[in-house]
PDB file of C-alpha atoms and ligand atoms in Angstrom:
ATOM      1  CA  UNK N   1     108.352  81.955  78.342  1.00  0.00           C
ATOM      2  CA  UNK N   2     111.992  82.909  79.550  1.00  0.00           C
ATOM      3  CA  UNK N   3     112.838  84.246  82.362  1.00  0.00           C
ATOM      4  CA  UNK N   4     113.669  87.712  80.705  1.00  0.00           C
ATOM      5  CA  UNK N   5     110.281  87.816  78.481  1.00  0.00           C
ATOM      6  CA  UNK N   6     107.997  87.017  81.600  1.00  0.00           C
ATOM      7  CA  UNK N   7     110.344  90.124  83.898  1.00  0.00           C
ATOM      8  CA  UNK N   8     109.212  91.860  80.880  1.00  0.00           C
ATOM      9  CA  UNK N   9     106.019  91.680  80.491  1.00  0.00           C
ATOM     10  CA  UNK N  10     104.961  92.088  84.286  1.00  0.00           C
ATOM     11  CA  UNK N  11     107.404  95.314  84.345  1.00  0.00           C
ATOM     12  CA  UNK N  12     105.087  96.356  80.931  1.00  0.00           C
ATOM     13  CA  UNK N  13     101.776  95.541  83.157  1.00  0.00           C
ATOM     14  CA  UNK N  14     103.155  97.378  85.760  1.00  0.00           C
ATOM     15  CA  UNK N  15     103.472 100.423  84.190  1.00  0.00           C
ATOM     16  CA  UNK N  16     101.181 100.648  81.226  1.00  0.00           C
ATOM     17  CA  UNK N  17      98.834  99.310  83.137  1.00  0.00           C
ATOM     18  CA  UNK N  18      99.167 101.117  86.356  1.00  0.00           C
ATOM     19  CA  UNK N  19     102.414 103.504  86.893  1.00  0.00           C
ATOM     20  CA  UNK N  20     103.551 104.985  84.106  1.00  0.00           C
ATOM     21  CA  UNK N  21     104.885 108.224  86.303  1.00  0.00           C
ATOM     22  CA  UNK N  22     107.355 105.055  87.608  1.00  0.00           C
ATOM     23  CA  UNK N  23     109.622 105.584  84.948  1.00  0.00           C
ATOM     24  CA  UNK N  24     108.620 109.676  83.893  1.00  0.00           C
ATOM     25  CA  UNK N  25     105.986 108.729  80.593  1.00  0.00           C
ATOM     26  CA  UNK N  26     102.369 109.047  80.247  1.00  0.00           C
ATOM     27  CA  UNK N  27      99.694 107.234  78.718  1.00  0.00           C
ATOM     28  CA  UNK N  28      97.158 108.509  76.260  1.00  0.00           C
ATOM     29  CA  UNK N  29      93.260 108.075  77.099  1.00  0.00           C
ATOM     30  CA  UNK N  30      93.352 104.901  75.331  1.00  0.00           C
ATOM     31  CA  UNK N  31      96.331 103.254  77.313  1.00  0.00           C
ATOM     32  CA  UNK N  32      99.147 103.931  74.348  1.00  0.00           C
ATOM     33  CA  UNK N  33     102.762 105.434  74.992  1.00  0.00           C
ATOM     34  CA  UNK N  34     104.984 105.907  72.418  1.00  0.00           C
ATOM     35  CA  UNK N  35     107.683 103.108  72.566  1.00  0.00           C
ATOM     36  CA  UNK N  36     110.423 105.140  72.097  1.00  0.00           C
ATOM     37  CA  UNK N  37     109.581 107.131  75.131  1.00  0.00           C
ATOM     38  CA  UNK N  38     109.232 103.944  77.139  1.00  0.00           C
ATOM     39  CA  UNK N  39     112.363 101.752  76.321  1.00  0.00           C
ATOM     40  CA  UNK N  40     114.149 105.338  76.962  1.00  0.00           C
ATOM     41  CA  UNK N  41     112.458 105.669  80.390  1.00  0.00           C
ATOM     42  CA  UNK N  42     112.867 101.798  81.173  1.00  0.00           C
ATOM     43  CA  UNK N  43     116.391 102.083  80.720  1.00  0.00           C
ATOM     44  CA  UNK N  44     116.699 105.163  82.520  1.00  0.00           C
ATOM     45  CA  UNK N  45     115.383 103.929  86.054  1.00  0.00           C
ATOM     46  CA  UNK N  46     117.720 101.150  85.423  1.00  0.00           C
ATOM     47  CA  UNK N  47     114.937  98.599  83.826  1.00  0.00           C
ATOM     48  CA  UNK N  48     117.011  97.780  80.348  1.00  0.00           C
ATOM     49  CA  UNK N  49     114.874  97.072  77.346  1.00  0.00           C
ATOM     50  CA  UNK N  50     115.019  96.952  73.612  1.00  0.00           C
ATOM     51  CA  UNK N  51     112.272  97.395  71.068  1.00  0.00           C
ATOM     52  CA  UNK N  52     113.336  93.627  69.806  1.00  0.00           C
ATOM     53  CA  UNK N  53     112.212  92.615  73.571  1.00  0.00           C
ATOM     54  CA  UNK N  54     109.374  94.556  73.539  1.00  0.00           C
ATOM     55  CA  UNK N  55     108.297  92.868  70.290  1.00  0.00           C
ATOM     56  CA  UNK N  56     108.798  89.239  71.385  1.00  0.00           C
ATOM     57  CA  UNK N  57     107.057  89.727  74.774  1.00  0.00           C
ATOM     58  CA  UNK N  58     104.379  91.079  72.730  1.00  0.00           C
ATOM     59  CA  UNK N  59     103.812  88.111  70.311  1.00  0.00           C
ATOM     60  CA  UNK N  60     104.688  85.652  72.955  1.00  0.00           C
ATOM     61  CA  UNK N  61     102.587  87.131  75.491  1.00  0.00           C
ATOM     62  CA  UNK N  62     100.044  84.429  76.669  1.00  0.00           C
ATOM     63  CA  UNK N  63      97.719  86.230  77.255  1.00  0.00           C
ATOM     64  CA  UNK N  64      98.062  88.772  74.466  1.00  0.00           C
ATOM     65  CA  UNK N  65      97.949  91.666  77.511  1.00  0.00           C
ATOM     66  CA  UNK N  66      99.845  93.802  75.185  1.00  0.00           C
ATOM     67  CA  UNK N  67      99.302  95.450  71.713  1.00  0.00           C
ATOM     68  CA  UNK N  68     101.469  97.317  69.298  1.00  0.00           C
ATOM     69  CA  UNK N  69      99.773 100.415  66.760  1.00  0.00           C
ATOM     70  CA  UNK N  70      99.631  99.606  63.137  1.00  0.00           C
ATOM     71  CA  UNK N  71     102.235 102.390  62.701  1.00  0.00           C
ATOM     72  CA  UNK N  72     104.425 100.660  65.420  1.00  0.00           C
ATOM     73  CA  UNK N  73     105.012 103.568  67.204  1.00  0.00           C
ATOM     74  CA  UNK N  74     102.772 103.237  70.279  1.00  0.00           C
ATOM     75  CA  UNK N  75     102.209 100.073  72.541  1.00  0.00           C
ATOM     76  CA  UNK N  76      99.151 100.428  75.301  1.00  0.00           C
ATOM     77  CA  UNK N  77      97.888  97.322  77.262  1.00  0.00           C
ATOM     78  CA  UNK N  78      94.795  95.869  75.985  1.00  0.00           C
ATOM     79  CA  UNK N  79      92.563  95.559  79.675  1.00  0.00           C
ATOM     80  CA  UNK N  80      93.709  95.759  83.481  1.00  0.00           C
ATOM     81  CA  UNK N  81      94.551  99.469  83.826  1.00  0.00           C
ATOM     82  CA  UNK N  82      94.632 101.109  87.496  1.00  0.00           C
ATOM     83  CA  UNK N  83      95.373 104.526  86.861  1.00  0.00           C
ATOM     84  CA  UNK N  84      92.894 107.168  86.751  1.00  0.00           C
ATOM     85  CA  UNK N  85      94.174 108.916  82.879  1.00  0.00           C
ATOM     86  CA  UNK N  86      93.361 105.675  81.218  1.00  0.00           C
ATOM     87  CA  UNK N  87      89.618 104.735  80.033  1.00  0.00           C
ATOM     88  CA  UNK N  88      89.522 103.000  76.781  1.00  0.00           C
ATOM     89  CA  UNK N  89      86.464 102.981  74.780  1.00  0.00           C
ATOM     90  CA  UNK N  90      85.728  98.885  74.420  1.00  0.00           C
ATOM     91  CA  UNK N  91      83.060  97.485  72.174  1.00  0.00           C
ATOM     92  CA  UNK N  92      80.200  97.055  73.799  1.00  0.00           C
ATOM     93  CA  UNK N  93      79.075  93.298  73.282  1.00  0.00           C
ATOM     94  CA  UNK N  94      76.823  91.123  74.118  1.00  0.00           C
ATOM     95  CA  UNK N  95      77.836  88.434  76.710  1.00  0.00           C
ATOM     96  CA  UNK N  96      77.430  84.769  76.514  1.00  0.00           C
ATOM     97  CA  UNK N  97      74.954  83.078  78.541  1.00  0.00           C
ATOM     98  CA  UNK N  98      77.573  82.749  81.122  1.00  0.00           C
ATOM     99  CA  UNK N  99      80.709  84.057  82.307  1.00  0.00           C
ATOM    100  CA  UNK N 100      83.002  82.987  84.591  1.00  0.00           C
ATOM    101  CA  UNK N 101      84.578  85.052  87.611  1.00  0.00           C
ATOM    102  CA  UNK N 102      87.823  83.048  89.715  1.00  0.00           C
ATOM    103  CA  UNK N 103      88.071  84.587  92.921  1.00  0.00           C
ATOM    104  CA  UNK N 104      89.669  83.217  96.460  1.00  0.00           C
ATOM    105  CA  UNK N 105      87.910  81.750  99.076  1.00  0.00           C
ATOM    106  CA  UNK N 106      88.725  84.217 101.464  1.00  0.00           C
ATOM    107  CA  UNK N 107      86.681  86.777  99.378  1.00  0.00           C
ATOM    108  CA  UNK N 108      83.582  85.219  99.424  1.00  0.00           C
ATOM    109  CA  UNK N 109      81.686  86.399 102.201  1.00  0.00           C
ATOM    110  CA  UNK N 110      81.962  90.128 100.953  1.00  0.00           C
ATOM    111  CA  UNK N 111      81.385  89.074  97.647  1.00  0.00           C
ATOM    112  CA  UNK N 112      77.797  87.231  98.418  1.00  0.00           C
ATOM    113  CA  UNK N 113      77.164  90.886  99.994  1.00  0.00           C
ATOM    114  CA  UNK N 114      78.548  93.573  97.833  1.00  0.00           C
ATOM    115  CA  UNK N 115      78.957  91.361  94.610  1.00  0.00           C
ATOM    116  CA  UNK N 116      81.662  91.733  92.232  1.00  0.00           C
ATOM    117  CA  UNK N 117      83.554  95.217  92.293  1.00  0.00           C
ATOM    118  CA  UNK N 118      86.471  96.088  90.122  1.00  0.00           C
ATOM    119  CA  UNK N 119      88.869  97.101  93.059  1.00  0.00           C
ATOM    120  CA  UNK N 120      91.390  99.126  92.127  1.00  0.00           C
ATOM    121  CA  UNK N 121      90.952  98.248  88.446  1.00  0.00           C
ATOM    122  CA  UNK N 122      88.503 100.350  86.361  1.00  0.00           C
ATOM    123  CA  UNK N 123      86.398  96.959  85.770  1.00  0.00           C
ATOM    124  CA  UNK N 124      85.775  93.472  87.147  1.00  0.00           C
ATOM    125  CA  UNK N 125      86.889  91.118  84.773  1.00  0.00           C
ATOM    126  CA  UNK N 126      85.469  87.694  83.875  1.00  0.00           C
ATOM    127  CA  UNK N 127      86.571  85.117  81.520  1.00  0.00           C
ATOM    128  CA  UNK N 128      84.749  82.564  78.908  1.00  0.00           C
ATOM    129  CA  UNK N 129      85.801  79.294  80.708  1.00  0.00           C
ATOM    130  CA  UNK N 130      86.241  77.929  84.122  1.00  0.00           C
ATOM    131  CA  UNK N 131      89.577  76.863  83.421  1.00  0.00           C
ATOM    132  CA  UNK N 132      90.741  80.598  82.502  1.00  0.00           C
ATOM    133  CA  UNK N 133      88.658  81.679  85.999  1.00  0.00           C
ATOM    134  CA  UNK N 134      90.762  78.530  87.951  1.00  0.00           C
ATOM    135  CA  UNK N 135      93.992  80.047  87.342  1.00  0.00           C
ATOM    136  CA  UNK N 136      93.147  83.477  87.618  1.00  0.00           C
ATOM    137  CA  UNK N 137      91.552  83.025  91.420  1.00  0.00           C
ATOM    138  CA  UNK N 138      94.550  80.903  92.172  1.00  0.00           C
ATOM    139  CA  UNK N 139      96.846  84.598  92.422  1.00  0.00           C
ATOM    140  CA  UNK N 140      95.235  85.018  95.631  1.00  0.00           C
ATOM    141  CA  UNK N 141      94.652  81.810  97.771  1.00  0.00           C
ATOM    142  CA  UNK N 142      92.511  78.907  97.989  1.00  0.00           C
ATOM    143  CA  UNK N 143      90.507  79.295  94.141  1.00  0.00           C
ATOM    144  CA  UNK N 144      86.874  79.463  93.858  1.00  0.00           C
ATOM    145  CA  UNK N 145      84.993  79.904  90.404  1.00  0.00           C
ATOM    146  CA  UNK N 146      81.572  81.682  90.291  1.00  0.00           C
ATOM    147  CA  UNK N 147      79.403  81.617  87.210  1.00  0.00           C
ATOM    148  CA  UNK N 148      77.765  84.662  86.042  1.00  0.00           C
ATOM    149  CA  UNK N 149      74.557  85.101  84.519  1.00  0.00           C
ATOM    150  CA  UNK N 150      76.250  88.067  82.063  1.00  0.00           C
ATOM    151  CA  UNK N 151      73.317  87.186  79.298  1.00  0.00           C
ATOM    152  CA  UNK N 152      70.312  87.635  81.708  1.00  0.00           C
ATOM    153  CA  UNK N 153      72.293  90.832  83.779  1.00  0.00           C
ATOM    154  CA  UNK N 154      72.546  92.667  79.963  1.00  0.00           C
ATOM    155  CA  UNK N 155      68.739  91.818  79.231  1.00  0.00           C
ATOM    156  CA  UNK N 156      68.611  94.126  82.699  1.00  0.00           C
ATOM    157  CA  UNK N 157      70.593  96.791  81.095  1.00  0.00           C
ATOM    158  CA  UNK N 158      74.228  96.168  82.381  1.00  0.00           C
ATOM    159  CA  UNK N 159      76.663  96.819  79.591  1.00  0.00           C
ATOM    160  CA  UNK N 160      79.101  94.613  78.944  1.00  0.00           C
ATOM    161  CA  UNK N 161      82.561  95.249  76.555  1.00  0.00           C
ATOM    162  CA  UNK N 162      85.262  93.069  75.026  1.00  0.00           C
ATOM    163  CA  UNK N 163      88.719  93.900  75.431  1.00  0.00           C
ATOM    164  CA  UNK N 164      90.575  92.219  72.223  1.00  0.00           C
ATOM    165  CA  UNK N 165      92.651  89.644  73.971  1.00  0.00           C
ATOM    166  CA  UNK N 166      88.863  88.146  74.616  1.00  0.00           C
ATOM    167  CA  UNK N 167      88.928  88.967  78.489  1.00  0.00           C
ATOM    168  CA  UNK N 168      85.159  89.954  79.201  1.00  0.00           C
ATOM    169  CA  UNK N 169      84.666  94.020  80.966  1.00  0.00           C
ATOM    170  CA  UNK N 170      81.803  94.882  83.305  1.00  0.00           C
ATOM    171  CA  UNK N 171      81.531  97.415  85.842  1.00  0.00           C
ATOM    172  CA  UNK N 172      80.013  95.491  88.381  1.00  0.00           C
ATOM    173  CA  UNK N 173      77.983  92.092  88.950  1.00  0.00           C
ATOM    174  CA  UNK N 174      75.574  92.231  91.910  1.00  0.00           C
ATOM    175  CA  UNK N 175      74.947  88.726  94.195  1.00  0.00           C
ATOM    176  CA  UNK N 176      71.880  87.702  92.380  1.00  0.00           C
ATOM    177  CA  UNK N 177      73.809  86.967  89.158  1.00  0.00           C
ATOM    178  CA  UNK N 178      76.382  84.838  90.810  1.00  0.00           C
ATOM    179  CA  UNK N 179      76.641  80.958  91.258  1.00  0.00           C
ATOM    180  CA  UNK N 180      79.562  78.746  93.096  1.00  0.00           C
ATOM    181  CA  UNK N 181      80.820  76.248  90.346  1.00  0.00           C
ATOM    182  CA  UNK N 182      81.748  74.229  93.616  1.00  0.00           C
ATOM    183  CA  UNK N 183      78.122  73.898  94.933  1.00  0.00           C
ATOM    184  CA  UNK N 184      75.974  72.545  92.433  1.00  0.00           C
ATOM    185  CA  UNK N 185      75.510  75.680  91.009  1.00  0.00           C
ATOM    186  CA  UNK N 186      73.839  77.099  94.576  1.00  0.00           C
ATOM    187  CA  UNK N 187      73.827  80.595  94.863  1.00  0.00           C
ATOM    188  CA  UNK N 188      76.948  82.277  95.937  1.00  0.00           C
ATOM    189  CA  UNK N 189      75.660  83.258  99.282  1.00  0.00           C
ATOM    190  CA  UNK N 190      74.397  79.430 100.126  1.00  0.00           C
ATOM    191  CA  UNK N 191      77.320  79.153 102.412  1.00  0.00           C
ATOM    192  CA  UNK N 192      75.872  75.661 104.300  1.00  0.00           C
ATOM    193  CA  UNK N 193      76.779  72.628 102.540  1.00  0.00           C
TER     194      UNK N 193
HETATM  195  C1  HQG P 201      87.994  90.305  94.406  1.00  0.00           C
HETATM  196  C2  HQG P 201      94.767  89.164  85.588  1.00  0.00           C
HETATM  197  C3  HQG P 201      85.966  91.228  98.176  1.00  0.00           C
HETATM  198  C4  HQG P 201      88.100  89.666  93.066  1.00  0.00           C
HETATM  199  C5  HQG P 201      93.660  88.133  85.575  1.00  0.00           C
HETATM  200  C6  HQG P 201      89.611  89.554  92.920  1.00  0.00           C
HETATM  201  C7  HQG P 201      92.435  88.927  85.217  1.00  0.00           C
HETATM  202  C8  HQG P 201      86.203  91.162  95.897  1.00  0.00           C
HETATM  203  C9  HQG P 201      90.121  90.776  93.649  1.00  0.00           C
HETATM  204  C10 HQG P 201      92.787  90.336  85.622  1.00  0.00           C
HETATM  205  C11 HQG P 201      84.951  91.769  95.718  1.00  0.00           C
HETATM  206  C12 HQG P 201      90.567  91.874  92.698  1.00  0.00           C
HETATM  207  C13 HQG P 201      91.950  90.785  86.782  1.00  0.00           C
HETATM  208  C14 HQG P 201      84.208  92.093  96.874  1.00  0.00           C
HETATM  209  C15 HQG P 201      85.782  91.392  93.774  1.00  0.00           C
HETATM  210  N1  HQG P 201      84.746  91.808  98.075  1.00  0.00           N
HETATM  211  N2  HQG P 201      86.722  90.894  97.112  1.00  0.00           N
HETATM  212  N3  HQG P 201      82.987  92.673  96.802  1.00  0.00           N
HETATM  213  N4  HQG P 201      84.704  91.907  94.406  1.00  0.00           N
HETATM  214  N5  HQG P 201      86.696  90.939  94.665  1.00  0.00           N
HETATM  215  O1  HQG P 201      93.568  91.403  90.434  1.00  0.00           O
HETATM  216  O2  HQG P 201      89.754  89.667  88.479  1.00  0.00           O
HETATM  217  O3  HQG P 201      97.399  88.138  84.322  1.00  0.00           O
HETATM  218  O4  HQG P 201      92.023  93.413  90.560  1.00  0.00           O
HETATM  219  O5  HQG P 201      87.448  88.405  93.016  1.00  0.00           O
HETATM  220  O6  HQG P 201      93.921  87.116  84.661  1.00  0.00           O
HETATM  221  O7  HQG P 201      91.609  88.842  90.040  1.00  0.00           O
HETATM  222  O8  HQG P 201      97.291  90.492  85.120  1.00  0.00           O
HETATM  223  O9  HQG P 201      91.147  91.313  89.667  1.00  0.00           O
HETATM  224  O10 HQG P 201      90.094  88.393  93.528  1.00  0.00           O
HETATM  225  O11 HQG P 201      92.112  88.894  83.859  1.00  0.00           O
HETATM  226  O12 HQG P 201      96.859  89.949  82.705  1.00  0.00           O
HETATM  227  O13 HQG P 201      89.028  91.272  94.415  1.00  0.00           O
HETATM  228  O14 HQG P 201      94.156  90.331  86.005  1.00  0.00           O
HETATM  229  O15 HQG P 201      95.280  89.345  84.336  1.00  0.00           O
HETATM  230  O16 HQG P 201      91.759  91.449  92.102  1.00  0.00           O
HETATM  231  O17 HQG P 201      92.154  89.890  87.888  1.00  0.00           O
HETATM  232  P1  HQG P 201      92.216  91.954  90.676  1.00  0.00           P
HETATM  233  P2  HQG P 201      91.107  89.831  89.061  1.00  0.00           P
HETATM  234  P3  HQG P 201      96.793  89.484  84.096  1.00  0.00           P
END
């Protein structure tokens, strides 16, 4: 991706995802904006974009964090939101077997206590493969992947959604459902070898 397209697309996540009062617009319960009212509040707080540029960051978009209405009118960001107006009604799904969760190093100790906890995000997020979960836990330090037992957590009643660039929703997963990848599957609070 160039340069431009990846400034792009984390100025999109930052404020369709999280402050949208940044540059004076507001998001819908769902997450969407009308574009019009963004590229004219982009540009106004100095942050020049074009509906072309919005377009190619949003087919380019690795991730596909970013969806366009069938009207083209409205854009929203398809998981990751922060702020409080935004709560998008996901499909509720059932989960694979397992689910995968990349995290630092550094985290671990609170995680084998509290579990998983969306932090400032309105869920935690988990992904289908380890690879995915690598990169992911790399953003914060030393990367650590734990494997989630999503299939036997739903049989216990935890719902879990599917936003529709695949990443996997929950609201929480508690210590007994998580495994280290890097110990032999251990549980995540065998902290020994
Ligand atoms: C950690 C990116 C201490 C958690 C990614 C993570 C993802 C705890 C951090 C998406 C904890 C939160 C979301 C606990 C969780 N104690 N730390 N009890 N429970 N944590 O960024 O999952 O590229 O909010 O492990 O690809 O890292 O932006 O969540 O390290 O899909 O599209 O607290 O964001 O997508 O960090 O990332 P985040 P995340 P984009």
């Amino acid at each position: 991706m160039s340069n431009q397209l990846n400034d792009t697309s984390k100025f999109l996540s930052y404020i369709l995802r999280h402050e949208p009062q940044a540059i004076g617009i507001t998001l819908d319960g769902e997450g969407w904006t009308d574009i019009a009212a963004l590229i004219e509040g982009a540009n106004k707080s100095g942050n020049a974009i074009d509906r072309n540029l919005i377009q190619q960051v949003v087919n380019t978009n690795d991730k596909k964090r970013f969806a366009i209405s069938e009207d083209g009118l409205r854009i929203r960001a398809v998981q990751g939101h922060s702020t409080d107006n935004v709560s998008i009604t996901y499909p509720e799904k059932v989960p694979p077997e397992f689910l995968y969760h990349g995290t630092a190093t550094r985290f671990l100790e609170s995680i084998s206590q509290e579990g998983l906890r969306p932090g400032e995000r309105h869920y935690v997020h988990l992904s289908e493969n380890e690879q995915t979960a690598t990169v992911v836990g790399q953003r914060y330090g030393s990367p650590v992947v734990l494997k989630i037992e999503a299939l036997r957590m739903y049989r216990q009643g935890f719902k879990f959604f599917q936003a529709e660039n695949g990443v996997w929703l929950t609201g929480q997963v508690p210590p007994e459902f998580l495994n280290r990848t890097d110990l032999n599957q251990e549980p995540v609070n065998c902290r020994t070898r």
